[in-house]
Amino acid sequence: DFFIISLLAAALLVFAWLTWWPARPVQKSIAVLAFDNMSDDPAQQYFSEGIAEEILGTLAKIPELRVVSRSSSFTFKDKNLDLPTIARELNVAHILEGSVRKSGNQVRISAQLIEAATDSHLWSETYERDLTAANIFDIQAQIAGSIAEALNAVLVDGVEAEFRRPPTRNLQALEAYLLGKQRMASRSRQALTEAIDYFESATDLDPQFAPAYLGLADAALLMN
């Protein structure tokens, strides 16, 4: 009986430790929140979320960084929580937040890297460019590179070059791809059907757009 009571007491202590004294987050860890849509058209939300997801995917290619998944980090959209609280929920040391504004043939993307422990800016930048696919990918690469530098994360051979190589220069193909990604995140059968249509449209517009084929394959797999 004494042995059993001792085991139960030890288990209770371990549970209390994990619950009330969680492990400190890895310093080179980050969550990318859904970027705010600052465009006049609310329907452009897919574009701002897509930019954030693409930056998240780019950061995930840096081996030294622990990057929280989209499904976890995007759940905090429109929730009235401060960044340190979100960081604790996700167990990360840093948060990337930002906004996107499309106006005519111009795009404005702002991003801020926040250190959760101090709720202070480590890095921030605003990019204003002509609205082209090449410029969008270039901005994403610059943001990812700046974050890697701010967190002292080393880019392995080939990754930096991949950052600078846009997978498409067709803006319409990129927009169709981002719409497909947004719909696929919903996971419903109707949304997946729409995602497949968008990905097929992207590949029709640019047959060399490899990520669109990958999205098409993922959506088709989720349909089964």
Coordinates of C-alpha atoms in Angstrom, one line a residue:
D1 CA 0.0 0.0 0.0
F2 CA 2.8 2.3 0.8
F3 CA 4.4 1.6 -2.6
I4 CA 1.2 2.3 -4.4
I5 CA 0.6 5.5 -2.5
S6 CA 4.1 6.7 -3.3
L7 CA 3.6 6.1 -7.0
L8 CA 0.3 8.0 -6.9
A9 CA 1.9 10.9 -5.1
A10 CA 4.8 11.0 -7.6
A11 CA 2.3 10.9 -10.5
L12 CA 0.4 13.8 -8.9
L13 CA 3.6 15.8 -8.5
V14 CA 4.6 15.2 -12.2
F15 CA 1.1 16.3 -13.3
A16 CA 1.2 19.4 -11.2
W17 CA 4.7 20.3 -12.6
L18 CA 3.6 19.9 -16.2
T19 CA 0.3 21.8 -15.6
W20 CA 1.5 24.7 -13.5
W21 CA 5.2 24.9 -14.4
P22 CA 5.3 24.1 -18.1
A23 CA 8.7 23.8 -19.8
R24 CA 10.2 27.0 -21.1
P25 CA 9.9 27.4 -24.8
V26 CA 12.8 26.8 -27.1
Q27 CA 14.5 30.1 -27.8
K28 CA 14.5 29.6 -31.6
S29 CA 10.7 28.9 -31.8
I30 CA 8.1 31.0 -33.5
A31 CA 4.4 31.1 -34.3
V32 CA 3.2 33.0 -37.4
L33 CA -0.3 34.5 -36.8
A34 CA -2.7 35.1 -39.7
F35 CA -1.9 38.4 -41.2
D36 CA -4.7 41.1 -41.0
N37 CA -6.5 42.1 -44.2
M38 CA -6.2 45.9 -44.5
S39 CA -7.6 46.0 -48.0
D40 CA -11.0 47.7 -48.6
D41 CA -12.4 44.4 -49.8
P42 CA -13.0 41.8 -47.0
A43 CA -12.8 39.1 -49.6
Q44 CA -9.1 39.6 -49.8
Q45 CA -8.7 37.9 -46.5
Y46 CA -7.5 34.8 -48.3
F47 CA -4.6 36.8 -49.7
S48 CA -3.4 38.1 -46.4
E49 CA -3.7 34.6 -44.7
G50 CA -2.0 33.0 -47.7
I51 CA 1.0 35.4 -47.4
A52 CA 1.3 34.5 -43.7
E53 CA 1.0 30.7 -44.5
E54 CA 3.7 30.9 -47.2
I55 CA 6.0 32.7 -44.8
L56 CA 5.3 30.1 -42.2
G57 CA 6.2 27.4 -44.8
T58 CA 9.4 29.1 -45.7
L59 CA 10.5 29.4 -42.1
A60 CA 9.7 25.7 -41.5
K61 CA 12.5 24.9 -44.0
I62 CA 15.1 26.4 -41.6
P63 CA 16.3 23.4 -39.5
E64 CA 17.2 25.4 -36.4
L65 CA 13.7 26.9 -36.0
R66 CA 10.7 25.3 -34.4
V67 CA 7.7 26.6 -36.2
V68 CA 4.2 26.1 -35.0
S69 CA 1.7 24.7 -37.6
R70 CA -0.9 26.8 -39.3
S71 CA -3.7 24.9 -37.8
S72 CA -2.5 25.9 -34.3
S73 CA -1.3 29.4 -34.9
F74 CA -4.3 30.6 -37.1
T75 CA -6.8 29.5 -34.4
F76 CA -6.0 32.8 -32.5
K77 CA -7.3 35.0 -35.3
D78 CA -10.0 37.4 -34.1
K79 CA -9.5 36.3 -30.5
N80 CA -8.9 39.1 -28.0
L81 CA -5.7 37.8 -26.5
D82 CA -2.4 39.6 -26.0
L83 CA 0.7 38.2 -27.7
P84 CA 2.5 36.9 -24.6
T85 CA -0.7 34.9 -23.8
I86 CA -0.8 33.4 -27.3
A87 CA 2.9 32.6 -27.0
R88 CA 2.4 30.7 -23.8
E89 CA -0.5 28.8 -25.3
L90 CA 1.7 27.8 -28.2
N91 CA 4.8 27.4 -26.1
V92 CA 6.9 29.6 -28.4
A93 CA 9.5 32.3 -27.6
H94 CA 8.5 34.6 -30.6
I95 CA 5.5 35.7 -32.5
L96 CA 5.3 37.0 -36.1
E97 CA 2.3 39.2 -36.9
G98 CA 1.6 41.4 -39.8
S99 CA -0.9 42.9 -42.3
V100 CA -1.5 43.0 -46.1
R101 CA -3.1 45.8 -48.1
K102 CA -3.9 45.4 -51.8
S103 CA -4.8 48.6 -53.6
G104 CA -5.0 48.6 -57.4
N105 CA -1.7 47.4 -58.7
Q106 CA 0.1 48.0 -55.4
V107 CA 0.6 45.8 -52.3
R108 CA 1.8 46.8 -48.9
I109 CA 3.0 44.1 -46.5
S110 CA 4.0 44.9 -42.9
A111 CA 5.5 42.4 -40.5
Q112 CA 6.7 42.5 -36.9
L113 CA 8.7 39.9 -34.9
I114 CA 7.8 40.0 -31.2
E115 CA 9.8 38.6 -28.3
A116 CA 7.1 37.1 -26.1
A117 CA 8.9 37.2 -22.8
T118 CA 9.3 41.0 -23.0
D119 CA 6.4 41.8 -25.4
S120 CA 8.9 43.9 -27.4
H121 CA 9.8 44.2 -31.1
L122 CA 12.9 42.5 -32.3
W123 CA 12.4 43.4 -35.9
S124 CA 9.7 45.1 -38.1
E125 CA 9.5 46.2 -41.7
T126 CA 7.0 47.5 -44.2
Y127 CA 7.3 46.7 -47.9
E128 CA 5.5 48.6 -50.6
R129 CA 5.8 47.1 -54.1
D130 CA 4.0 46.7 -57.4
L131 CA 1.5 43.8 -57.2
T132 CA 3.4 41.1 -59.0
A133 CA 4.0 37.4 -58.1
A134 CA 7.7 38.0 -58.2
N135 CA 7.5 40.9 -55.7
I136 CA 5.3 38.9 -53.4
F137 CA 7.7 36.0 -53.2
D138 CA 10.7 38.4 -52.9
I139 CA 9.0 40.0 -49.9
Q140 CA 8.3 36.6 -48.3
A141 CA 12.0 35.7 -48.8
Q142 CA 13.1 39.0 -47.2
I143 CA 10.9 38.5 -44.2
A144 CA 12.0 34.9 -43.7
G145 CA 15.7 35.9 -44.1
S146 CA 15.3 38.8 -41.6
I147 CA 13.7 36.6 -39.0
A148 CA 16.4 34.0 -39.4
E149 CA 19.0 36.7 -38.9
A150 CA 17.2 38.1 -35.9
L151 CA 17.0 34.7 -34.2
N152 CA 20.6 33.7 -35.2
A153 CA 19.3 30.8 -37.2
V154 CA 21.7 29.6 -39.9
L155 CA 20.3 29.0 -43.4
V156 CA 21.6 25.6 -44.7
D157 CA 23.0 25.3 -48.2
G158 CA 20.4 25.6 -50.8
V159 CA 17.6 27.0 -48.6
E160 CA 18.5 30.6 -49.1
A161 CA 18.7 30.1 -52.9
E162 CA 15.3 28.5 -52.8
F163 CA 13.9 31.5 -50.9
R164 CA 15.0 33.7 -53.8
R165 CA 13.5 31.5 -56.6
P166 CA 9.8 32.3 -57.2
P167 CA 7.8 29.2 -58.1
T168 CA 5.6 31.3 -60.4
R169 CA 5.6 34.7 -61.9
N170 CA 1.9 34.5 -62.8
L171 CA -0.1 36.6 -60.3
Q172 CA -3.4 35.0 -61.3
A173 CA -1.9 31.6 -60.7
L174 CA -0.6 32.7 -57.3
E175 CA -4.0 34.1 -56.3
A176 CA -5.8 30.9 -57.4
Y177 CA -3.2 28.8 -55.4
L178 CA -3.8 30.9 -52.3
L179 CA -7.5 30.6 -52.6
G180 CA -7.0 26.8 -52.9
K181 CA -4.9 26.8 -49.7
Q182 CA -7.6 28.7 -47.9
R183 CA -10.4 26.4 -48.9
M184 CA -8.3 23.3 -48.2
A185 CA -7.8 24.5 -44.6
S186 CA -11.6 24.2 -44.0
R187 CA -11.4 20.4 -44.6
S188 CA -15.1 20.0 -45.5
R189 CA -15.8 18.0 -48.7
Q190 CA -17.3 21.1 -50.4
A191 CA -14.3 23.2 -49.5
L192 CA -11.9 20.5 -50.7
T193 CA -13.8 20.3 -54.0
E194 CA -13.4 24.1 -54.4
A195 CA -9.7 23.8 -53.5
I196 CA -9.1 21.3 -56.2
D197 CA -10.8 23.6 -58.7
Y198 CA -8.5 26.5 -57.6
F199 CA -5.4 24.4 -57.8
E200 CA -6.3 23.1 -61.2
S201 CA -6.8 26.7 -62.3
A202 CA -3.4 27.6 -61.0
T203 CA -1.7 24.8 -62.9
D204 CA -3.6 25.8 -66.1
L205 CA -2.4 29.3 -65.7
D206 CA 1.2 28.2 -65.0
P207 CA 2.0 24.5 -65.8
Q208 CA 5.4 24.9 -64.1
F209 CA 3.9 26.0 -60.8
A210 CA 5.0 23.1 -58.6
P211 CA 3.4 24.0 -55.3
A212 CA 0.0 24.1 -57.0
Y213 CA 0.4 20.5 -58.1
L214 CA 1.4 19.6 -54.5
G215 CA -1.8 21.4 -53.2
L216 CA -3.8 19.5 -55.8
A217 CA -2.4 16.2 -54.6
D218 CA -3.0 17.1 -50.9
A219 CA -6.6 18.1 -51.5
A220 CA -7.3 15.0 -53.5
L221 CA -5.8 12.8 -50.7
L222 CA -8.0 14.6 -48.1
M223 CA -11.0 13.9 -50.2
N224 CA -10.5 10.1 -49.9

